[in-house]
Coordinates of C-alpha atoms and ligand atoms in Angstrom, one line a residue:
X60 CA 6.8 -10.6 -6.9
X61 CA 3.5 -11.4 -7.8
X62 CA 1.0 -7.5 -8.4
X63 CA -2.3 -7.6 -6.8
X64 CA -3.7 -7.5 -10.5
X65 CA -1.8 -8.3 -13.5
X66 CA -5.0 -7.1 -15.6
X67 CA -7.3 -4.8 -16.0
X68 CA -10.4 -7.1 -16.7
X69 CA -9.2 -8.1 -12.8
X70 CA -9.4 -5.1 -11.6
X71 CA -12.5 -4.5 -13.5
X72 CA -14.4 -7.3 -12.3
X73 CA -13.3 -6.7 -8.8
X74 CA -14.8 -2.9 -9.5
X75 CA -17.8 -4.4 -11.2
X76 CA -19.2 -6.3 -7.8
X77 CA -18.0 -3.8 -5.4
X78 CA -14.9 -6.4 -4.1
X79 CA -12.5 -2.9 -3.9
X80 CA -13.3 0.8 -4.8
X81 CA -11.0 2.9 -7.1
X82 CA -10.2 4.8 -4.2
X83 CA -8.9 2.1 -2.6
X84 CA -6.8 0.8 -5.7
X85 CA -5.2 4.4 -5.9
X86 CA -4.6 4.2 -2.1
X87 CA -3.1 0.5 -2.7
X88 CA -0.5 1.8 -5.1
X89 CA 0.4 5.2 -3.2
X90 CA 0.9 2.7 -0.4
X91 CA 3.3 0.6 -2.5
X92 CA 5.2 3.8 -3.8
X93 CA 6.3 5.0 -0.8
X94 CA 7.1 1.9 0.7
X95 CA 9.4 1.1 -2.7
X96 CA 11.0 5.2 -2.6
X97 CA 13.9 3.8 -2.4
X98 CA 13.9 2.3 -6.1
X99 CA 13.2 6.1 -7.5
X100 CA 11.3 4.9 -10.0
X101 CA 8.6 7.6 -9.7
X102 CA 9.9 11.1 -9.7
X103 CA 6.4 12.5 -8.8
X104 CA 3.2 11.5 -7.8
X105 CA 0.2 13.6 -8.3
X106 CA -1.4 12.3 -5.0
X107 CA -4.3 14.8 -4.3
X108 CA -5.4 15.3 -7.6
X109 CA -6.0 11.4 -8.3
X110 CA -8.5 11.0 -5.2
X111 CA -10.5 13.4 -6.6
X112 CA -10.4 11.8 -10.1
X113 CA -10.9 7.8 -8.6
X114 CA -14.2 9.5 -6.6
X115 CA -15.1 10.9 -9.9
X116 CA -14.3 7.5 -12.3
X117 CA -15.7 5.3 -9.5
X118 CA -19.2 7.6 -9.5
X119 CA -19.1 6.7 -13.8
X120 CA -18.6 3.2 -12.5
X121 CA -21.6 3.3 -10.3
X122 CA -23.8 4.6 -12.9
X123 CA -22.8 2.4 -15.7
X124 CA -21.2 5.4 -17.3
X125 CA -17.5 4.5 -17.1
X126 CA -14.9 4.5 -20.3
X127 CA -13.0 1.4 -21.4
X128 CA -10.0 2.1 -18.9
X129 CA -12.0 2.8 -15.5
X130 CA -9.5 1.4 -13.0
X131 CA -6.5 1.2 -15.0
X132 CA -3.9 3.4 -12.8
X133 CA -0.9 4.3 -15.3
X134 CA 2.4 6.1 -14.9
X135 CA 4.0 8.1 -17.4
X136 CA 7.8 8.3 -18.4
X137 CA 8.7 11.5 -17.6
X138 CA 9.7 12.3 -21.5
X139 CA 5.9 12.1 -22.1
X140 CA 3.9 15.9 -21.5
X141 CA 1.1 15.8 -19.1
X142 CA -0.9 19.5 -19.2
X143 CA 0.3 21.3 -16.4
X144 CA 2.5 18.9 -15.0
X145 CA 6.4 19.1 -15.1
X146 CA 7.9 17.1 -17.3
X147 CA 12.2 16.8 -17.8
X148 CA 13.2 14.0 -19.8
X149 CA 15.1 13.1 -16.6
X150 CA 17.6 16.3 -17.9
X151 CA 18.8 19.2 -15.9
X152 CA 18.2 21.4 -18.8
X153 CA 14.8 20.9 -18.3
X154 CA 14.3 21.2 -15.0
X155 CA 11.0 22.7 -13.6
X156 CA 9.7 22.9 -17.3
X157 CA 5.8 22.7 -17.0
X158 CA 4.0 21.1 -20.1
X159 CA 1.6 23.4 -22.0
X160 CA -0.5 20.2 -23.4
X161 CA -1.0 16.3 -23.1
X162 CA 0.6 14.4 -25.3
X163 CA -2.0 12.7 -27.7
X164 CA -1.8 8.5 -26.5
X165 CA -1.9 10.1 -22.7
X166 CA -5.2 12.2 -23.7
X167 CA -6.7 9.0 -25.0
X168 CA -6.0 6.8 -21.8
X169 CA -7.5 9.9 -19.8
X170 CA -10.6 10.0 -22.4
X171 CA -11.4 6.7 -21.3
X172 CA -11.2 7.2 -17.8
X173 CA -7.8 6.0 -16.9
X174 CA -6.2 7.5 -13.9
X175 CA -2.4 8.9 -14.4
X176 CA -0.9 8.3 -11.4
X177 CA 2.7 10.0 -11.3
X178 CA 6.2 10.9 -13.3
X179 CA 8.6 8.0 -13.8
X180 CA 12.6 8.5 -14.3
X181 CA 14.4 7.0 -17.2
X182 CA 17.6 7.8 -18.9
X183 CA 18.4 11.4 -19.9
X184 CA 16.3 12.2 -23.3
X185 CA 16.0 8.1 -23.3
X186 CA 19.5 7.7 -24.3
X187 CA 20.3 5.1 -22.6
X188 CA 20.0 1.1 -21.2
X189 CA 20.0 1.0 -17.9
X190 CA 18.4 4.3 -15.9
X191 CA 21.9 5.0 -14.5
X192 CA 21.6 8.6 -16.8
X193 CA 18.6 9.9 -15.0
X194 CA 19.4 13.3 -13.6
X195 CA 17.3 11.9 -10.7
X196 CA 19.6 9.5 -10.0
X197 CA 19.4 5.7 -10.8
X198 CA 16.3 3.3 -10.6
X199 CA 17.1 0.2 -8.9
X200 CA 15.9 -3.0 -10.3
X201 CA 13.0 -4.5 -7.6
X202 CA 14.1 -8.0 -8.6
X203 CA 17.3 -7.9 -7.3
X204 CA 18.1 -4.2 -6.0
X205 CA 21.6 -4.3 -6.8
X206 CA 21.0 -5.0 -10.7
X207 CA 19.7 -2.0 -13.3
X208 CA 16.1 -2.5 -14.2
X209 CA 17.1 -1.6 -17.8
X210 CA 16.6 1.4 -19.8
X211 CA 15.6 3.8 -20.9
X212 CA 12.0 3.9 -19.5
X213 CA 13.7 1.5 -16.5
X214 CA 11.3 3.7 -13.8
X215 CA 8.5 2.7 -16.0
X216 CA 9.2 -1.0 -15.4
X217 CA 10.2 -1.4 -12.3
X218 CA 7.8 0.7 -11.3
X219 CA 4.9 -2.4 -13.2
X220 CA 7.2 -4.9 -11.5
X221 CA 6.7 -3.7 -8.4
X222 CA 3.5 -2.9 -8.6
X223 CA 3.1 0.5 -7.8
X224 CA 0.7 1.0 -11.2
X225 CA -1.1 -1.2 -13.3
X226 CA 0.3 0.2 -16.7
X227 CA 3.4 2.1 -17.2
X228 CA 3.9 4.0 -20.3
X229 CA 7.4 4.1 -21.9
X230 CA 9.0 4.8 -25.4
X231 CA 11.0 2.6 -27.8
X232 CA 13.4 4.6 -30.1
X233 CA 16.0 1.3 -30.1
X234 CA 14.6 -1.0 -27.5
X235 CA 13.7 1.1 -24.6
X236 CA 10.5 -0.8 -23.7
X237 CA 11.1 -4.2 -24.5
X238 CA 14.9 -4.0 -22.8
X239 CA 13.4 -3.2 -19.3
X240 CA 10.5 -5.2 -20.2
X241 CA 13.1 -8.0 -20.4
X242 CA 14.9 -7.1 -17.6
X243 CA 11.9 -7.0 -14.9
X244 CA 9.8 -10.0 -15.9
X245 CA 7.3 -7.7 -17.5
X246 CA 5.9 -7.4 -21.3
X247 CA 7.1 -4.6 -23.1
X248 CA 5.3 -3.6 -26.9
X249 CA 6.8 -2.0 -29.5
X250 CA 4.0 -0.9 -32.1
X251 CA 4.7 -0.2 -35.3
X252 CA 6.6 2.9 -36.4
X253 CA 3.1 5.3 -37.0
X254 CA 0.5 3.8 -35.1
X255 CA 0.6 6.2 -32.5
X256 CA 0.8 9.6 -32.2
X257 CA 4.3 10.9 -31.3
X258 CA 2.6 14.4 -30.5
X259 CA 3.8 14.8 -26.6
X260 CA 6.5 12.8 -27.0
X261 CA 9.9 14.8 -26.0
X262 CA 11.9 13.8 -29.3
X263 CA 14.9 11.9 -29.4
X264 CA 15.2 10.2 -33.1
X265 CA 12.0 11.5 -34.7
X266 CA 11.9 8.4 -37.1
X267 CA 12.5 5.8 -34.7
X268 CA 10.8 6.7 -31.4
X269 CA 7.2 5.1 -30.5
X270 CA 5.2 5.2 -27.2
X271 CA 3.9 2.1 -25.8
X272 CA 2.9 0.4 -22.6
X273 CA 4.5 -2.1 -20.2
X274 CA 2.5 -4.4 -18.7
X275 CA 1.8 -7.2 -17.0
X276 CA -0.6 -9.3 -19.3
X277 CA -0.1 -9.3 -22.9
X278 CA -4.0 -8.8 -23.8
X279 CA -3.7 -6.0 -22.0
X280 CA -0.7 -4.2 -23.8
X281 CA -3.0 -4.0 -27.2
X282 CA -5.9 -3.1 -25.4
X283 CA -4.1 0.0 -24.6
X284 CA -2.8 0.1 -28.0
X285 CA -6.2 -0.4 -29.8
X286 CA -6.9 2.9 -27.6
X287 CA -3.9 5.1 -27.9
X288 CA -3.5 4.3 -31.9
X289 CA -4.9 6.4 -34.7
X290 CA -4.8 9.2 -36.9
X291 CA -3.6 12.7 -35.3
X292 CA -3.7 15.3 -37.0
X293 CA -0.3 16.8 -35.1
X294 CA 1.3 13.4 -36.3
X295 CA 1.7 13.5 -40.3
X296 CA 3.5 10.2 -40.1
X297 CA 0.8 8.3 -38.6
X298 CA -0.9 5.1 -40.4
X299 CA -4.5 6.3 -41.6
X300 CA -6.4 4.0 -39.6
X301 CA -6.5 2.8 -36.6
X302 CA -5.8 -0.2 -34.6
X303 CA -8.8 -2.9 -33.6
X304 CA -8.3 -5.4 -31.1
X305 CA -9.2 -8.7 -32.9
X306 CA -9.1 -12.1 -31.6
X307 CA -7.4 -14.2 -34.7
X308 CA -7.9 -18.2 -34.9
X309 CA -4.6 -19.6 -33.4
X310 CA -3.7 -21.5 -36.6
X311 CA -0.2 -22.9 -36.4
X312 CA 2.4 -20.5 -36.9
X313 CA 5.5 -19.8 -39.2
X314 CA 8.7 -18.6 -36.9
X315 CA 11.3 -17.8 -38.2
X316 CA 14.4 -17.6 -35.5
X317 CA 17.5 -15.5 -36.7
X318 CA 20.3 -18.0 -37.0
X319 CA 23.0 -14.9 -36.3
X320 CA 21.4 -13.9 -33.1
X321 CA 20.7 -17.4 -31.3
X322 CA 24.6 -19.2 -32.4
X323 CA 26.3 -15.8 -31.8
X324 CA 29.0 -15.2 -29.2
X325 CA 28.2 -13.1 -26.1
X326 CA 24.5 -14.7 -25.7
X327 CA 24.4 -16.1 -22.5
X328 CA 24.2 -19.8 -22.1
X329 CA 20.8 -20.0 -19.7
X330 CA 19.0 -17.6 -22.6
X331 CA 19.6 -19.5 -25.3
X332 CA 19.0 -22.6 -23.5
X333 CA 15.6 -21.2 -23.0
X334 CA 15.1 -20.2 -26.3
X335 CA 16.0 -23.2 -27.7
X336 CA 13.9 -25.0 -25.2
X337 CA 10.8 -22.8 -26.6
X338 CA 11.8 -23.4 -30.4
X339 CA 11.5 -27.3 -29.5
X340 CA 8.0 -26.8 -27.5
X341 CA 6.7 -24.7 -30.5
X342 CA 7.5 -27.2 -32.8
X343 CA 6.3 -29.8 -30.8
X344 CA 3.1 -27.7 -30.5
X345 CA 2.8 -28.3 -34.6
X346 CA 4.4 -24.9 -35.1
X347 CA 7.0 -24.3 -38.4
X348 CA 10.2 -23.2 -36.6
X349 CA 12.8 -22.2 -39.2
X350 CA 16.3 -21.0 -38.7
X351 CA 16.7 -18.3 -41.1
X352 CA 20.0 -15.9 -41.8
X353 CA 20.1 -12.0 -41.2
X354 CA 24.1 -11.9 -41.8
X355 CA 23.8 -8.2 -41.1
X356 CA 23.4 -8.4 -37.0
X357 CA 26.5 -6.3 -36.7
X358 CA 25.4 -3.7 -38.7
X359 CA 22.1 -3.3 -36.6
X360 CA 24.2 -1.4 -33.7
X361 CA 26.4 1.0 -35.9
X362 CA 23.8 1.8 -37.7
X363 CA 21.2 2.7 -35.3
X364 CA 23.8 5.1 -33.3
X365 CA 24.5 6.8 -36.7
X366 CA 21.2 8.1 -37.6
X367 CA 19.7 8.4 -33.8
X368 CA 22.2 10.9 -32.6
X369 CA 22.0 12.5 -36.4
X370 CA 18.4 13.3 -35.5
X371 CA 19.2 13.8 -31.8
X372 CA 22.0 16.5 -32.9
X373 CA 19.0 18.3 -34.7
X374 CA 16.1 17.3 -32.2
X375 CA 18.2 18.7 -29.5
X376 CA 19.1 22.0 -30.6
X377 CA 16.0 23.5 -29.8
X378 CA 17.1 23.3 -25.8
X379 CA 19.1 26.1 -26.1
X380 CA 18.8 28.0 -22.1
X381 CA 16.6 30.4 -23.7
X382 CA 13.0 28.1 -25.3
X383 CA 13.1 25.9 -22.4
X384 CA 13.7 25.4 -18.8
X385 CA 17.6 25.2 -17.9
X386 CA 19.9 28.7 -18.0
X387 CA 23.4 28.9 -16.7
X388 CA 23.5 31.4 -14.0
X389 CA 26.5 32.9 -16.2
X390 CA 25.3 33.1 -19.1
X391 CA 26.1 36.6 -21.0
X392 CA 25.2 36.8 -25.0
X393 CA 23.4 35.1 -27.2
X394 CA 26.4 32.3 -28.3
X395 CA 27.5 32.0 -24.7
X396 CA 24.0 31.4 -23.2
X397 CA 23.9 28.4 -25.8
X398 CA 27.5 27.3 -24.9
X399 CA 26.9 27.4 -21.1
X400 CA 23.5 26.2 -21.0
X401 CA 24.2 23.5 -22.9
X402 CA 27.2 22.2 -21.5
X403 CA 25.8 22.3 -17.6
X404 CA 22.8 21.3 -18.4
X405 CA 22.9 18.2 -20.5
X406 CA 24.5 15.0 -19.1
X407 CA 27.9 13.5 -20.3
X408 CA 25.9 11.0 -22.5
X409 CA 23.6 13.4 -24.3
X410 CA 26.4 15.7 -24.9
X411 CA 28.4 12.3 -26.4
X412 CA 25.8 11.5 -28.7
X413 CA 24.9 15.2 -30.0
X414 CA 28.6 15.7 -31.1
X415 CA 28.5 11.7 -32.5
X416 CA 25.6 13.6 -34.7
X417 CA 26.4 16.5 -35.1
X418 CA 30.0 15.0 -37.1
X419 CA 28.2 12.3 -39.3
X420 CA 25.9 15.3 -40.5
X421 CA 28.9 18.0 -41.1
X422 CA 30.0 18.7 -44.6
X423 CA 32.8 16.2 -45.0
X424 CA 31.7 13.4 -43.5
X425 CA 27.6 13.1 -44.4
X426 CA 28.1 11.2 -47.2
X427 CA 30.6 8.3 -45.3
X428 CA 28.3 8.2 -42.4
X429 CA 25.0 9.7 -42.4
X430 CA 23.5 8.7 -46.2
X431 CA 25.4 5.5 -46.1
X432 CA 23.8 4.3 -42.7
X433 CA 20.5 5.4 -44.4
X434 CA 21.3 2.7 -47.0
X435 CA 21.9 0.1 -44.8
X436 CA 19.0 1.2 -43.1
X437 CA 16.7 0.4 -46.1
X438 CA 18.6 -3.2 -46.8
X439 CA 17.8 -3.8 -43.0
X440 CA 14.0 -3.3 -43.7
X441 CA 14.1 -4.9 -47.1
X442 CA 15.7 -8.0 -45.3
X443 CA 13.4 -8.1 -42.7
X444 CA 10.6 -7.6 -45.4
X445 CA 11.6 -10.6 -46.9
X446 CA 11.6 -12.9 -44.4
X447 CA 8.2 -11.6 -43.0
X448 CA 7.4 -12.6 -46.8
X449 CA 7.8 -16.3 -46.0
X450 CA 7.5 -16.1 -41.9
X451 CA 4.5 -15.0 -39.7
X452 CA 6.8 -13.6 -37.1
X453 CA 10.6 -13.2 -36.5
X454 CA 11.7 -14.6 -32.8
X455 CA 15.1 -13.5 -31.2
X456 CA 15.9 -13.3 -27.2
X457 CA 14.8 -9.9 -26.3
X458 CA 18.7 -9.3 -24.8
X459 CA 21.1 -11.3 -24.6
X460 CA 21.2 -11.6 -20.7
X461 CA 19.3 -10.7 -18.2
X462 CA 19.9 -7.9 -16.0
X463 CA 23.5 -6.7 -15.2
X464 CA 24.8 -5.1 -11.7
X465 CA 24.7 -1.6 -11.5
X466 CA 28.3 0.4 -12.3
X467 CA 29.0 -2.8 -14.6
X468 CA 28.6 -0.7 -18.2
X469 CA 28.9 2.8 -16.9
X470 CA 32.2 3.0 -18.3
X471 CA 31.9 1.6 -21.3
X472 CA 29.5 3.5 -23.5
X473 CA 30.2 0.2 -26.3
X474 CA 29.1 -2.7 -23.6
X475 CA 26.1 -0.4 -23.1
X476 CA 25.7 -0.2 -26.6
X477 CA 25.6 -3.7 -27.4
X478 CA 22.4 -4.0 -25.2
X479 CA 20.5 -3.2 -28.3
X480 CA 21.9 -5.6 -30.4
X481 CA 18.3 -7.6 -31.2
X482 CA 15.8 -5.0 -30.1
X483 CA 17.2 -1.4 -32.8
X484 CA 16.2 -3.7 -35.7
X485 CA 12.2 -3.3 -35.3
X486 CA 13.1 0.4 -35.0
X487 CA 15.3 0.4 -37.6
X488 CA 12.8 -0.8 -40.2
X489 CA 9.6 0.0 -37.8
X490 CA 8.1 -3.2 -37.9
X491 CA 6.1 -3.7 -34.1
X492 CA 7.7 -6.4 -31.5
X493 CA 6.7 -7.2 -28.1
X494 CA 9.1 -8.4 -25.0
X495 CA 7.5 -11.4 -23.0
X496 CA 9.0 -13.6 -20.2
X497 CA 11.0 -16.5 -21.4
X498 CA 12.2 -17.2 -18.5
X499 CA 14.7 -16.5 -15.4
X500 CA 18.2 -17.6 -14.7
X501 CA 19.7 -19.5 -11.6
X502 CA 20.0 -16.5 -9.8
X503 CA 16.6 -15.6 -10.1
X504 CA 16.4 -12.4 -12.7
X505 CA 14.0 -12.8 -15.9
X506 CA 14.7 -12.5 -19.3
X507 CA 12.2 -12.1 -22.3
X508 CA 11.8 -13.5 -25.8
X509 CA 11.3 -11.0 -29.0
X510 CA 8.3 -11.2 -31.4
X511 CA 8.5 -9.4 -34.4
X512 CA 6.0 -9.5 -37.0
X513 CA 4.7 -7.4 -40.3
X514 CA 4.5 -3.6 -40.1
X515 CA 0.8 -2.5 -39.1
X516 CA -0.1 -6.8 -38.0
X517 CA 0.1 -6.3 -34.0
X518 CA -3.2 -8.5 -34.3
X519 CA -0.4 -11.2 -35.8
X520 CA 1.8 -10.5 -33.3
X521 CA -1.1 -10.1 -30.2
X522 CA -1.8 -13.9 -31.4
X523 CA 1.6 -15.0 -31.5
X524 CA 2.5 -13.8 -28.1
X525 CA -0.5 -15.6 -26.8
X526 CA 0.5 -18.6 -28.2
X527 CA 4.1 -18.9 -27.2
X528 CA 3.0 -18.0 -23.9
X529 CA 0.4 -20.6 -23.4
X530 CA 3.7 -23.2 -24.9
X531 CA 5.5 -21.4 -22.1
X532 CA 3.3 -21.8 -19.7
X533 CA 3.0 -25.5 -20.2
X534 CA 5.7 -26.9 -18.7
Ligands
LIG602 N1 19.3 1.9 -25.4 C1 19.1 2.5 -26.6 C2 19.8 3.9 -26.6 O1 20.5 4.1 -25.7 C3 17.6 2.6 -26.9 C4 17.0 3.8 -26.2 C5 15.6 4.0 -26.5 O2 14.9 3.1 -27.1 N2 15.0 5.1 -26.2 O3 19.7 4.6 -27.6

């Protein structure tokens, strides 16, 4: 499936000497999103209001007066809040809720004149790996319709996949961009854990979850980085400054690949023989490839699920039938209006992981769970500190297959699990990683390799992406 544009300096030039209108881009993607309605990756589209606002951007365009983003058409996840526009988190308990303001990265796209096209689905509160949990039913994968497009924000990438935007935005709290980034042939970035503003953001694991885009070009994923990074003063735990695109010198590059990942049972046989493939190209290329140990890969997955639905438990509780949205028709009392609201309106998933939580928080069991999964948390980030010590970047497949069939993992909340196996760890210690193509299987579906590099480096990891890509692209 190749997009009309896979960037926006395409689209830009193509603005610049008059070769299409932004009217007529908006109209080219409306076009494409109801003749793909049947992959229900866009919830809602805001149709009227954005020919008003494509007159108004192309006007700025005319008179030289545009921002940075003129012609960039983006779509949001729908756990992102857009002032006066619903927004769910794909939940029933939120149904109908209408944001009061814009969440801080989605002001800063619209501040530089970026169009915001419509709502996407994902998994309920982003809990999820394969957009079966939407409340809106699932998102089919446009690569091969009967496979999941990944998850959580799945709507957000098969919605660039298909091209029916130019930029979707998702959020990562365990590998939710870079999984369906993966899955759809797309790239999927990761920043680090405080470069942008989680203001907006409906909150799943406070400490873990980041916004970022999904794209088609990988310039174009820290462009919108570089815009939507930065100090906010609703964020206390962003980075002071902000994030500057800059072009490094593509000097040859220390990669470290985690030994436990590649030679590890359950990675399928065509990934890793595209990974290793690229590990031979790269060295080939003059690159230092090392293989390097993490021994604690299957800690990465307990550990996550631990302290996510710990802070999920407590993020959660404030959707209670009476703040927000979602009130059983039944409900009498104060306890039983949280009882009944609750249990109709969250799905069977969210419900599994806010008791997981709230257990490993209660009195008795805190310590065994909750502050010892914080410990192995801190040697996770320690670890990865130190090989980033010797390293440039950390390179792993971004999953370990590419995408599965739909009903395959419904069952099975551990085989869904497991989908995170190499994407929780940037989360878990918040360094940034990015999803790019590595390549596609017999049958045709994609799958991406991981770059990880040091915390607050994306420039590091901007030019490492660019130059496994051009070693992909070689051949
Ligand atoms: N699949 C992971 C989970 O279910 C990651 C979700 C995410 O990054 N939001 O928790």
């Amino acid at each position: 499936m190749t997009p009309r544009y896979s960037s926006l300096s395409e689209v830009q030039k193509d603005l610049g000497v008059g070769a299409i209108t932004l009217p007529e881009l908006v109209s080219y993607y409306l076009d494409n999103i109801e003749r793909s309605s049947h992959l229900n990756a866009f919830i809602e589209v805001y149709k009227d209001e954005i020919k008003s606002q494509a007159e108004i951007v192309q006007q700025k365009i005319q008179s030289g007066k545009a921002g940075k983003l003129a012609g960039a058409v983006i779509g949001l996840k729908d756990n992102l809040c857009y002032k006066g526009h619903v927004v769910t988190a794909s939940s029933k308990i939120l149904a109908g809720f209408e944001s009061l303001y814009t969440a801080t990265a989605v002001e800063r796209l619209l501040a530089e004149d970026a169009i915001i096209i419509g709502r996407l689905s994902c998994d309920e509160f982003a809990m999820g790996s394969s957009n079966e949990k939407s409340v809106y039913g699932p998102v089919l994968n446009p690569i091969n319709e009967k496979c999941v497009p990944g998850g959580s924000s799945g709507g957000s990438a098969a919605a660039v996949a298909a091209d029916l935007c130019l930029m979707a935005l998702g959020s990562d709290t365990g590998g939710s961009i870079r999984q369906p980034a993966s899955y759809t042939g797309t790239v999927g970035l990761k920043p680090t854990y405080g470069r942008i503003s989680r203001h907006g953001l409906i909150a799943y694991a406070s400490s873990f979850d980041q916004i970022g885009p999904i794209t088609h070009s990988i310039e174009d994923a820290f462009l919108y980085l570089s815009i939507m990074a930065g100090p906010d003063q609703y964020d206390g735990t962003l980075f002071h400054q902000g994030y500057s695109l800059e072009n490094q010198d593509a000097k040859p590059l220390l990669i470290a690949v985690l030994k436990d990942c590649v030679h590890r049972e359950g990675l399928n046989e065509e990934v890793k023989a595209a990974f290793l493939n690229l590990t031979e190209k790269l060295k080939k290329e003059g690159h230092h490839v090392e293989e390097v140990n993490f021994p604690i890969v299957d800690q990465l997955v307990p550990t996550y699920y631990v302290l996510t639905t710990a802070e999920a438990s407590s993020n959660l509780s404030r959707f209670d039938g009476i703040h927000y949205g979602y009130r059983s028709k039944e409900a009498k009392g104060i306890d039983n209006t949280y009882k009944k609201s609750r249990t109709e309106g969250f799905g069977e998933e969210v419900k599994r992981r806010i008791m997981l939580g709230t257990f490993v928080l209660s009195s008795g069991y805190y310590d065994a769970y909750y502050s010892r999964a914080q410990k192995v948390r801190r040697v996770i980030q320690n670890k990865t500190n130190e090989i980033l010590a010797h390293y440039d970047v950390i390179i792993t497949p971004t999953t370990a297959d590419a995408a599965f069939e739909m009903g395959k993992k419904s069952a099975d909340p551990i085989a869904m699990y497991l989908e995170d196996i190499f994407t929780v760890q940037a989360n878990l210690s918040g360094h940034p990683a990015i999803s790019i193509p590595l390549g596609k299987k017999q049958n045709g579906m994609p799958f991406g390799v991981q770059i990880l590099s040091r915390a607050f480096e994306e420039n590091q990891l901007l030019c490492a992406a660019q130059q496994l890509n051009a070693c992909l692209k070689e051949s």
